[in-house]
Structures are given as C-alpha cells and as structure tokens.
Coordinates of C-alpha atoms and ligand atoms in Angstrom, one line a residue:
M92 CA 19.9 -3.6 -28.1
S93 CA 22.9 -1.6 -26.9
D94 CA 25.5 -3.2 -24.7
A95 CA 24.3 -1.1 -21.8
L96 CA 20.6 -2.1 -22.1
R97 CA 21.5 -5.8 -22.7
F98 CA 23.6 -5.6 -19.5
A99 CA 20.7 -4.0 -17.6
Y100 CA 18.3 -6.8 -18.8
E101 CA 20.8 -9.5 -17.9
A102 CA 21.6 -8.0 -14.4
S103 CA 17.8 -7.7 -13.7
S104 CA 17.3 -11.3 -14.8
A105 CA 20.2 -12.5 -12.6
F106 CA 18.8 -10.7 -9.6
R107 CA 15.3 -12.2 -10.1
R108 CA 16.8 -15.7 -10.6
S109 CA 18.7 -15.3 -7.3
L110 CA 15.6 -14.4 -5.3
P111 CA 14.7 -17.9 -4.0
T112 CA 18.3 -18.6 -2.8
R113 CA 20.0 -15.3 -1.9
P114 CA 20.1 -14.1 1.7
V115 CA 16.9 -12.0 2.1
G116 CA 18.3 -9.1 4.0
A117 CA 21.0 -6.6 2.8
Q118 CA 24.5 -7.9 3.1
A119 CA 26.4 -4.6 3.3
T120 CA 26.6 -2.1 6.1
L121 CA 25.9 1.6 5.8
L122 CA 29.6 2.4 5.8
E123 CA 30.4 -0.2 3.2
L124 CA 27.6 1.2 0.9
R125 CA 28.9 4.7 1.4
A126 CA 32.4 3.6 0.6
A127 CA 31.2 1.9 -2.6
L128 CA 28.5 4.3 -3.9
G129 CA 29.3 7.7 -2.2
R130 CA 31.9 8.8 -4.9
P131 CA 32.3 12.3 -6.2
L132 CA 30.2 13.4 -9.2
P133 CA 32.5 13.0 -12.2
E134 CA 33.5 16.2 -14.1
T135 CA 33.0 14.5 -17.4
G136 CA 30.5 11.7 -18.2
L137 CA 31.2 8.0 -18.4
P138 CA 29.9 5.4 -20.8
A139 CA 26.5 4.0 -20.0
A140 CA 27.7 0.4 -19.9
Q141 CA 30.3 1.2 -17.4
V142 CA 27.9 3.3 -15.2
L143 CA 25.4 0.4 -15.1
A144 CA 28.0 -2.3 -14.5
E145 CA 29.4 -0.3 -11.5
L146 CA 25.9 0.5 -10.2
V147 CA 25.0 -3.2 -10.2
R148 CA 28.4 -4.1 -8.6
D149 CA 28.2 -1.5 -5.9
A150 CA 24.4 -1.6 -5.1
T151 CA 23.8 -5.3 -5.1
P152 CA 25.2 -6.0 -1.6
G153 CA 22.7 -3.3 -0.3
L154 CA 19.7 -4.8 -2.0
V155 CA 17.0 -6.6 -0.1
A156 CA 15.2 -9.6 -1.7
E157 CA 11.8 -7.9 -1.3
P158 CA 10.2 -9.5 -4.4
G159 CA 11.4 -12.9 -3.2
P160 CA 9.3 -15.6 -1.6
R161 CA 10.5 -15.2 2.0
Y162 CA 10.4 -11.5 2.5
F163 CA 7.7 -11.0 5.2
G164 CA 8.6 -7.6 6.5
F165 CA 6.2 -4.6 6.7
V166 CA 3.5 -5.2 4.0
I167 CA 5.5 -5.3 0.8
G168 CA 4.3 -7.8 -1.9
G169 CA 6.5 -8.9 -4.8
S170 CA 6.1 -8.2 -8.5
S171 CA 4.9 -10.7 -11.1
E172 CA 6.5 -11.3 -14.5
A173 CA 3.6 -9.6 -16.3
A174 CA 3.7 -6.5 -14.1
L175 CA 7.5 -6.3 -14.2
G176 CA 7.5 -6.7 -18.0
A177 CA 4.9 -4.0 -18.4
D178 CA 6.9 -1.8 -16.0
W179 CA 10.0 -2.2 -18.2
L180 CA 7.9 -1.2 -21.2
T181 CA 6.5 1.7 -19.2
S182 CA 10.1 3.0 -18.7
A183 CA 11.1 2.3 -22.3
W184 CA 8.0 4.0 -23.7
D185 CA 8.6 7.0 -21.4
Q186 CA 5.2 8.5 -21.8
N187 CA 4.3 11.6 -19.9
S188 CA 0.9 10.5 -18.8
G189 CA -0.8 13.7 -17.5
L190 CA -3.0 14.1 -20.5
Y191 CA -4.8 12.1 -23.1
A192 CA -2.9 14.1 -25.7
T193 CA 0.5 13.0 -24.3
S194 CA -0.4 9.3 -24.1
P195 CA -3.7 8.2 -25.6
A196 CA -2.9 4.5 -25.0
L197 CA -2.3 5.1 -21.3
A198 CA -5.5 7.1 -21.0
V199 CA -7.5 4.2 -22.4
V200 CA -5.6 1.6 -20.3
E201 CA -6.4 3.6 -17.1
E202 CA -10.0 4.0 -18.0
T203 CA -10.2 0.2 -18.6
C204 CA -8.4 -0.6 -15.3
T205 CA -10.9 1.7 -13.5
R206 CA -13.8 -0.4 -14.8
W207 CA -12.1 -3.6 -13.9
L208 CA -11.0 -2.5 -10.4
V209 CA -14.3 -1.1 -9.2
D210 CA -15.9 -4.4 -10.4
L211 CA -13.3 -6.6 -8.8
L212 CA -13.4 -4.8 -5.5
G213 CA -17.2 -4.5 -5.4
L214 CA -17.2 -0.7 -5.3
P215 CA -19.9 1.6 -6.8
A216 CA -19.7 1.2 -10.6
D217 CA -19.4 4.9 -11.3
S218 CA -16.5 5.5 -8.9
S219 CA -13.5 7.4 -10.3
V220 CA -9.9 6.2 -9.8
G221 CA -6.6 8.1 -9.5
F222 CA -3.4 6.1 -10.2
V223 CA -1.0 7.6 -7.7
T224 CA 2.4 6.7 -6.2
G225 CA 1.0 4.8 -3.2
C226 CA -1.6 4.7 -0.5
Q227 CA -0.1 7.8 1.1
M228 CA -1.0 9.9 -1.9
A229 CA -4.2 8.0 -2.4
H230 CA -5.2 9.4 1.1
V231 CA -4.3 12.9 0.0
T232 CA -6.3 12.5 -3.2
C233 CA -9.4 11.0 -1.5
L234 CA -9.3 13.4 1.5
A235 CA -9.0 16.4 -0.8
A236 CA -12.2 15.2 -2.5
A237 CA -13.8 14.9 0.9
R238 CA -12.6 18.3 1.9
H239 CA -14.1 19.8 -1.3
A240 CA -17.4 18.0 -0.9
L241 CA -17.9 18.8 2.8
L242 CA -17.1 22.4 2.5
Q243 CA -19.0 22.9 -0.7
R244 CA -22.1 21.8 1.2
M245 CA -21.4 24.7 3.6
G246 CA -21.2 27.1 0.7
W247 CA -17.4 27.3 0.9
D248 CA -15.1 26.9 -2.1
V249 CA -11.9 25.5 -0.6
E250 CA -10.1 25.3 -3.9
Q251 CA -10.4 29.1 -4.4
D252 CA -10.5 30.3 -0.9
G253 CA -8.4 27.8 1.1
L254 CA -9.0 27.1 4.7
Q255 CA -8.4 30.5 6.2
G256 CA -11.8 31.5 7.6
S257 CA -13.5 28.4 6.4
P258 CA -16.2 26.5 8.4
R259 CA -14.7 24.0 10.8
L260 CA -14.3 20.5 9.4
H261 CA -14.3 17.7 12.0
V262 CA -12.1 14.6 11.4
V263 CA -12.6 11.4 13.2
V264 CA -10.3 8.4 13.0
G265 CA -9.9 5.1 14.8
D266 CA -7.2 5.0 17.5
E267 CA -5.2 2.5 15.3
V268 CA -5.2 4.8 12.3
H269 CA -2.2 4.3 10.0
V270 CA 0.3 7.2 10.2
T271 CA -0.3 8.1 6.5
V272 CA -3.8 9.3 7.3
P273 CA -2.8 12.1 9.8
R274 CA 0.0 12.9 7.4
A275 CA -2.4 13.4 4.5
L276 CA -4.6 15.6 6.8
R277 CA -1.5 17.6 7.6
F278 CA -0.8 18.2 3.9
L279 CA -4.4 19.3 3.4
G280 CA -4.3 21.9 6.1
L281 CA -6.6 19.9 8.3
G282 CA -4.1 19.4 11.1
A283 CA -2.9 16.0 12.2
G284 CA -3.4 17.1 15.8
R285 CA -7.0 18.1 15.5
V286 CA -8.4 14.6 14.7
L287 CA -10.7 13.0 17.2
R288 CA -9.6 9.4 17.9
V289 CA -12.2 6.6 18.6
P290 CA -11.2 3.8 20.9
V291 CA -10.6 0.3 19.4
D292 CA -11.0 -3.3 20.6
G293 CA -8.2 -5.7 21.3
Q294 CA -7.6 -6.4 17.6
G295 CA -7.5 -2.7 16.7
R296 CA -11.0 -2.5 15.3
M297 CA -12.9 0.8 15.8
L298 CA -15.7 0.4 18.3
P299 CA -19.0 1.6 16.7
A300 CA -20.6 2.5 20.1
E301 CA -17.6 4.8 20.7
L302 CA -17.9 6.3 17.2
A303 CA -21.6 7.0 17.9
K304 CA -20.6 8.9 21.0
V305 CA -18.0 11.0 19.2
L306 CA -20.4 11.8 16.3
A307 CA -23.2 12.7 18.7
G308 CA -21.0 15.5 20.1
L309 CA -20.2 17.0 16.6
Q310 CA -22.1 19.5 14.5
G311 CA -21.2 20.5 11.0
P312 CA -19.2 18.8 8.2
T313 CA -17.5 15.6 9.4
L314 CA -15.1 13.2 7.8
V315 CA -14.6 9.7 9.3
C316 CA -11.6 7.6 8.4
A317 CA -12.0 3.8 8.9
Q318 CA -9.6 1.0 8.1
V319 CA -9.8 -2.5 6.6
G320 CA -6.5 -4.3 7.2
N321 CA -4.8 -3.1 10.4
V322 CA -1.1 -2.9 9.6
N323 CA -0.2 -5.1 12.6
T324 CA -3.2 -7.5 13.1
G325 CA -4.9 -7.3 9.7
A326 CA -8.2 -6.6 11.5
M327 CA -11.0 -4.9 9.7
D328 CA -13.2 -2.1 11.2
P329 CA -16.9 -3.1 11.4
M330 CA -17.8 -1.4 8.2
E331 CA -21.6 -1.9 8.2
A332 CA -22.1 -0.3 11.6
I333 CA -19.7 2.5 10.7
A334 CA -21.4 3.1 7.4
D335 CA -24.8 3.3 9.2
L336 CA -23.5 5.9 11.7
C337 CA -21.9 8.0 8.9
A338 CA -25.1 7.9 6.9
A339 CA -27.1 9.1 9.9
H340 CA -24.6 11.9 10.6
D341 CA -24.2 12.8 6.9
A342 CA -20.5 12.3 7.3
W343 CA -18.0 11.5 4.5
L344 CA -16.6 8.0 5.1
H345 CA -13.1 7.3 3.9
V346 CA -11.5 3.8 4.0
D347 CA -7.8 3.0 4.4
G348 CA -7.7 -0.3 2.6
A349 CA -4.0 -0.3 1.6
F350 CA -3.9 -4.1 1.5
G351 CA -7.1 -5.2 3.3
L352 CA -9.4 -3.9 0.6
W353 CA -8.2 -6.7 -1.7
A354 CA -10.1 -9.2 0.5
A355 CA -13.1 -7.8 -1.3
A356 CA -11.9 -9.6 -4.4
V357 CA -12.3 -12.9 -2.7
P358 CA -16.0 -14.0 -2.8
G359 CA -15.6 -16.0 0.4
M360 CA -14.0 -13.1 2.3
R361 CA -16.4 -10.3 1.2
G362 CA -18.5 -10.8 4.3
A363 CA -15.7 -9.7 6.5
L364 CA -15.7 -6.2 4.8
K365 CA -19.5 -5.9 4.4
G366 CA -20.5 -2.3 4.3
V367 CA -17.1 -1.2 2.9
E368 CA -18.8 -0.5 -0.5
R369 CA -21.0 2.2 1.2
A370 CA -18.0 4.5 1.8
D371 CA -17.4 7.7 -0.1
S372 CA -13.7 7.1 -0.9
W373 CA -11.2 4.2 -0.6
A374 CA -7.4 4.3 -0.7
T375 CA -5.4 1.2 -1.6
D376 CA -2.2 -0.1 -3.1
A377 CA -1.4 -2.1 -6.2
H378 CA 2.3 -2.4 -5.2
K379 CA 1.4 -4.4 -2.1
W380 CA -1.0 -7.4 -2.5
L381 CA -1.6 -7.1 -6.2
N382 CA 2.2 -7.7 -6.7
V383 CA 2.8 -4.8 -9.1
P384 CA 6.2 -3.1 -8.8
Y385 CA 6.6 0.2 -6.9
D386 CA 5.2 2.8 -7.1
S387 CA 1.5 2.1 -7.5
G388 CA -1.4 3.3 -5.4
L389 CA -5.1 3.7 -6.1
A390 CA -7.5 6.5 -5.0
F391 CA -11.2 5.7 -5.5
V392 CA -13.9 8.2 -5.1
K393 CA -17.6 7.4 -5.3
A394 CA -18.6 10.9 -6.7
P395 CA -16.3 11.6 -9.6
A396 CA -17.4 15.3 -9.6
H397 CA -15.9 15.8 -6.1
H398 CA -12.7 13.9 -7.1
R399 CA -12.2 16.0 -10.2
A400 CA -13.0 19.3 -8.6
A401 CA -10.3 18.7 -6.0
M402 CA -7.6 17.7 -8.4
T403 CA -8.2 19.3 -11.8
V404 CA -6.0 22.0 -13.2
S405 CA -6.1 24.0 -16.5
A406 CA -3.7 26.2 -18.4
A407 CA -3.9 27.7 -21.8
Y408 CA -1.1 25.5 -23.3
L409 CA -2.7 22.2 -22.2
I410 CA -4.8 20.4 -24.7
Q411 CA -7.5 18.9 -22.4
Q412 CA -10.5 16.8 -23.1
E413 CA -13.9 18.3 -22.8
G414 CA -16.3 16.7 -20.4
E415 CA -15.9 12.9 -20.2
A416 CA -14.7 12.5 -23.8
A417 CA -11.4 11.0 -22.8
R418 CA -9.4 10.7 -19.7
D419 CA -6.8 13.3 -18.7
A420 CA -5.0 11.8 -15.7
V421 CA -4.3 15.3 -14.3
D422 CA -8.0 15.5 -13.4
W423 CA -7.7 12.6 -10.9
V424 CA -4.2 12.8 -9.2
P425 CA -2.0 15.5 -7.5
E426 CA 0.8 14.8 -10.0
F427 CA 1.2 16.8 -13.2
S428 CA 3.8 15.0 -15.4
R429 CA 3.7 11.4 -14.3
R430 CA 4.8 7.9 -15.0
A431 CA 2.3 5.7 -17.0
R432 CA 1.7 3.5 -14.0
G433 CA -1.5 2.1 -15.4
F434 CA 0.3 -0.3 -17.7
P435 CA 1.7 -2.7 -15.0
I436 CA -1.7 -2.8 -13.3
Y437 CA -3.4 -3.6 -16.6
A438 CA -0.9 -6.4 -17.3
Q439 CA -1.2 -7.9 -13.8
L440 CA -5.0 -7.9 -13.8
R441 CA -5.0 -9.7 -17.2
A442 CA -2.3 -12.1 -16.1
L443 CA -4.2 -13.1 -13.0
G444 CA -7.8 -12.7 -14.1
R445 CA -10.6 -12.3 -11.6
R446 CA -10.0 -15.8 -10.1
G447 CA -6.2 -15.3 -10.0
V448 CA -6.6 -12.2 -7.8
A449 CA -8.9 -14.0 -5.5
D450 CA -6.5 -17.0 -5.3
L451 CA -3.6 -14.8 -4.6
V452 CA -5.3 -13.1 -1.7
A453 CA -6.9 -16.2 -0.3
G454 CA -3.6 -18.1 -0.7
S455 CA -1.6 -15.5 1.3
C456 CA -4.2 -15.8 4.1
R457 CA -3.9 -19.5 4.1
L458 CA -0.1 -19.3 4.3
A459 CA -0.5 -16.8 7.2
R460 CA -2.6 -19.3 9.1
R461 CA 0.1 -22.0 8.4
A462 CA 2.8 -19.6 9.6
A463 CA 0.8 -18.9 12.8
E464 CA 0.3 -22.6 13.5
G465 CA 4.0 -23.3 12.9
L466 CA 5.2 -20.4 15.0
A467 CA 2.8 -21.2 17.8
G468 CA 4.5 -24.6 18.1
I469 CA 7.9 -23.0 19.0
P470 CA 8.5 -23.2 22.7
G471 CA 7.8 -19.9 24.4
A472 CA 6.0 -18.5 21.3
E473 CA 2.6 -16.9 21.5
V474 CA 0.5 -15.6 18.6
L475 CA -1.2 -12.4 19.8
N476 CA -3.6 -11.7 17.0
E477 CA -6.6 -13.4 15.4
V478 CA -5.2 -14.3 12.0
V479 CA -8.0 -13.0 9.9
L480 CA -5.9 -11.9 7.0
N481 CA -2.2 -12.1 6.0
Q482 CA -0.7 -10.7 9.2
V483 CA 0.7 -12.6 12.2
L484 CA 2.0 -11.2 15.4
V485 CA 4.2 -13.4 17.6
R486 CA 5.9 -12.8 20.9
F487 CA 8.6 -15.0 22.4
T488 CA 9.2 -15.6 26.1
P489 CA 12.7 -16.9 27.0
P490 CA 13.0 -20.4 28.6
D491 CA 14.0 -18.8 32.0
G492 CA 10.7 -16.7 31.9
G493 CA 12.8 -13.5 31.6
D494 CA 12.2 -10.3 29.6
A495 CA 10.0 -11.2 26.7
D496 CA 10.3 -7.7 25.0
A497 CA 14.1 -7.9 24.9
F498 CA 14.0 -11.6 23.9
T499 CA 11.5 -10.9 21.1
R500 CA 13.7 -8.1 19.7
R501 CA 16.8 -10.3 19.8
V502 CA 14.9 -13.0 17.9
V503 CA 13.8 -10.5 15.2
E504 CA 17.4 -9.3 14.9
G505 CA 18.7 -12.9 14.7
V506 CA 16.2 -13.8 12.0
Q507 CA 17.1 -10.7 10.0
A508 CA 20.8 -11.6 10.2
E509 CA 20.4 -15.3 9.5
G510 CA 19.0 -14.6 6.0
T511 CA 16.4 -17.4 5.4
C512 CA 13.6 -14.9 5.7
W513 CA 13.2 -11.3 6.7
L514 CA 10.5 -9.9 9.1
S515 CA 10.2 -6.7 11.0
G516 CA 9.6 -6.1 14.7
S517 CA 6.7 -4.0 15.9
T518 CA 4.9 -3.0 19.1
W519 CA 1.4 -4.2 19.8
H520 CA -0.4 -2.7 22.8
G521 CA 2.9 -2.0 24.4
L522 CA 4.4 -5.4 23.8
A523 CA 7.3 -6.1 21.5
V524 CA 6.3 -8.5 18.7
M525 CA 7.6 -10.1 15.5
R526 CA 5.4 -9.2 12.7
V527 CA 4.8 -11.6 9.8
S528 CA 3.2 -10.3 6.6
I529 CA 2.5 -12.5 3.6
S530 CA 1.7 -10.7 0.4
G531 CA 4.1 -12.0 -2.2
Q532 CA 2.6 -14.1 -4.9
D533 CA 5.6 -16.5 -5.1
T534 CA 5.5 -17.6 -1.5
T535 CA 4.8 -21.3 -1.1
E536 CA 4.1 -23.7 1.9
D537 CA 7.7 -24.8 1.7
D538 CA 8.8 -21.2 2.1
I539 CA 6.7 -20.9 5.2
D540 CA 7.9 -24.1 6.7
R541 CA 11.6 -23.3 6.0
S542 CA 11.1 -19.9 7.6
V543 CA 9.4 -21.3 10.7
A544 CA 12.2 -23.8 11.0
A545 CA 14.8 -21.1 10.8
I546 CA 13.0 -19.0 13.4
R547 CA 12.7 -22.1 15.6
G548 CA 16.5 -22.5 15.3
I549 CA 17.2 -18.9 16.2
V550 CA 14.8 -19.0 19.3
S551 CA 16.7 -22.0 20.5
V552 CA 20.1 -20.4 20.5
H553 CA 19.2 -16.9 21.8
Ligands
PLP607 C1 1.2 0.5 3.6 C2 0.0 1.2 4.3 C3 -0.2 2.5 4.0 C4 0.7 3.4 3.2 O1 0.8 2.9 1.9 P1 2.0 3.4 1.0 O2 1.8 2.6 -0.3 O3 3.3 3.0 1.7 O4 1.9 4.9 0.8 C5 -1.4 3.1 4.5 N1 -2.2 2.3 5.3 C6 -2.0 1.0 5.6 C7 -2.9 0.3 6.4 C8 -0.8 0.4 5.1 O5 -0.6 -0.9 5.3

C-alpha cells in the first residue's frame, strides 16, 4: 500500500476506535472550520499523503461521532465492520454500476440482495428494488412508478408526453407526512401544494375514517402515501385499514418506511405493520437501521414493469441486457453512472443473518424503552409518545414551573455541548421536545444509562 492509503486506513481506524470515548458532537465552530479548511485552491498539486494528512488534521474537530454508540440525533444509525469494509472495497473497486456490462459482480449482488430483502421484509416475492442514495430518492423512484401506472390506466403515457394536459392525478398523504414525500412529488411535477392531507391521531397515525372521507370525494387516478415509523414518535399508520380503503378505491398505495419498515424483519413486531405488504411501493433506508454507511436507500415496487417503465433509458452506445437476462441498474434507479452500493448491503445482511437483523431492530426498541423509563425518572421530565419503536420524545418542565419550551431547548443545547451523547430537539404538536432515536448497532444498556445520567445532570443545573 502507498503511504497515502496506509495513512487513510490508519486515520479511519483511529477515528473508529475513538468513537466510544470522544465527545459526540463537533468540537470546532463554523469560523474555526472555515479558517482551517477554507484555503485557496493551490495552483499546482500537492502529494496525496500531505493532502490526506492535512484533511484529517483540519476536518477532525468538525466531525460528529455519528457511527458511535451514543449518537441519538435524527434517525442516523451507525455502520458495522462488515458494511464499512465492503464500502471501502466498493471505493477501491470503483465500479460504474449502471449496467451489467460495467460491473457483472455488482449486478448479481444486487439481484441477490433483492431476493433477500423482499423475503426479510415480508414484501411480495416478485417486487423489484432500486438501490438509491437514500429514502428521498426512493420516494422519487417509487412515486415515478406510481405516476406511470396510474396515468397509463387513463391511456396517458407520462414518460413520452409529460404532465402538460394529462389527466389529474390526486395525491393523498397523512398530515404527519415526512418532508421528503412532498419534495419527491415536487420533483415529479405533481406539486407539493396540491396534496390532500388526512388528519392524524395524537401519535401521528393517519385516521382511516378520515382517509375514507377524503377518498369518497375523489374520482380518477389516486395515489395514497402512508407511513410506518413517524420521524418523531415512531408510530405506524394502521396499514390494514388503509390497504382496504386503497383497494376499494383502486388507489396506488405507497409507504414511507425509512426506518419503520425494518420492524417487519422482527417476527414479534410484524403484527404492528400488518397490511404493509399489501402496498404497491415502499421506500426505506439501509443507511439508518441496517447500519450500512451513507448513502444507501431502497425503492421497492410490487409491479416491476411499472418500476422499469418509469426509470429505464436506452442509447445506442449502451450494452444493455435483453428482457430479464441480467440486471442493468439503470432500469431501476434515477441515476446513470453510480456507486456500487449493493456491496455494503450484501455484506451487512450476511454478517447479521436473518436473526441478526431482527435482534438489531428489537434490541434498539428495547433500549428505547429503557431510555424512556430512565428519562421519565428525571424530575420535571415527561415522555410524550407511546414508545412503540426506537423513538422517544421527552419534555422538561423547570422546577419553578416556568416555560417548558424554553427549558427543554436549553436542556437539548446543554446535552449537545456536554458531549456524553447527542440528541436533537424537535417540535411535537406545538411543544418543544427532546427527541431520542436509537438505531446504532453498537449502543448498549450502559450507553443508555450513562446518557440518561448525563441528561439528568444537565437538567439539574439548567
Ligand atoms: C430519514 C427519513 C426520510 C428521508 O430519508 P433519507 O435517507 O434522509 O433520504 C424519509 N422519511 C422518514 C420517515 C425518515 O425518517
């Protein structure tokens, strides 16, 4: 190995080794990072070893211990050794993975992962999968397939003729829809502002009776977007009732399961998502709960023909596979040239096995319940959600009974600065909350207890 690559390997290893003990949040300010990194582009090049050494020196204070065991912000997930190792190999192999012809090994790995994933998540066996950058692009991919299918039924070829003059397509979402869904609709020309929003219950679950009312007022092609795993509460929409309504209305049912869909990999949790397998498309992430490095999302479509029709492309110079002979990734994703992101997923699924995936998901949920119990024991703390998955929402009232919104925000900032763990703030039904998300595979009970103790200490001094 060259000195430069040996250095990169050693610096990566040192960072990983530091994860359990380093402060979780970034240690440098914006101005410090600009002073260190914001240098002019050199006129002539520098040796690779020097460039990498300076990058590590200058970037490290601005890194966040996201793959570490006490990062509970947003919904992030760590990265396992198997997945990280495969990710290193993916970069070293540097395969353009758009076509079978450009990386036969990747094509077969992705087709194998497709089979494993639909089985693991209990989705229809013939579903197709696109390996995309994240759940955002999984929505774009799935909703493009929906747009194709719904308009084709009306005799309209959206791929050829676009949306100008097309039949109206209705889009229905729950009021707690994740922002990436309207953004995908925007990209697809369906207009984020034209969606019909269905009221939700106190946990953020779509109310089927309200959905029924909305659907009763609609005629023509309709797309319904449900959610398993609310980004704040972890709540799941009642999928069986929603699937019944969509079937009766002949609507396309899409599911945002960015992290919540993984509950389907746990035999004891499948009941909570019952009906999810009756949808037409599902978007999820591998880089969250599966603990694969960024970027890695998954777009599943029940009817491969609609998926392929929405994504495929052809050109005279491409060597493409006929029919289903072999997999050309360009047929299933919006990207053309792309990273071989199937390798880390393949490695992680083999490293965990079916039982390991289930244990990872169930284990995070158990730790979330432990965190909720610990946090509820802090004076003035109140857990606002039913802890059904890996998310906990806590709110803190100050000892003098004063402004709980301001106090909760101060506690969140205090926790972020203290460094034992890192969590983000959010707003739930107009109330400021601290949001705890447990999705890293290295988190232990001790990490939860240490974090709760640190939060208790911060509440007591603020
Ligand atoms: C994270 C998340 C998304 C977006 O996923 P990305 O991988 O960040 O694109 C969508 N929906 C939900 C519910 C999420 O938690």
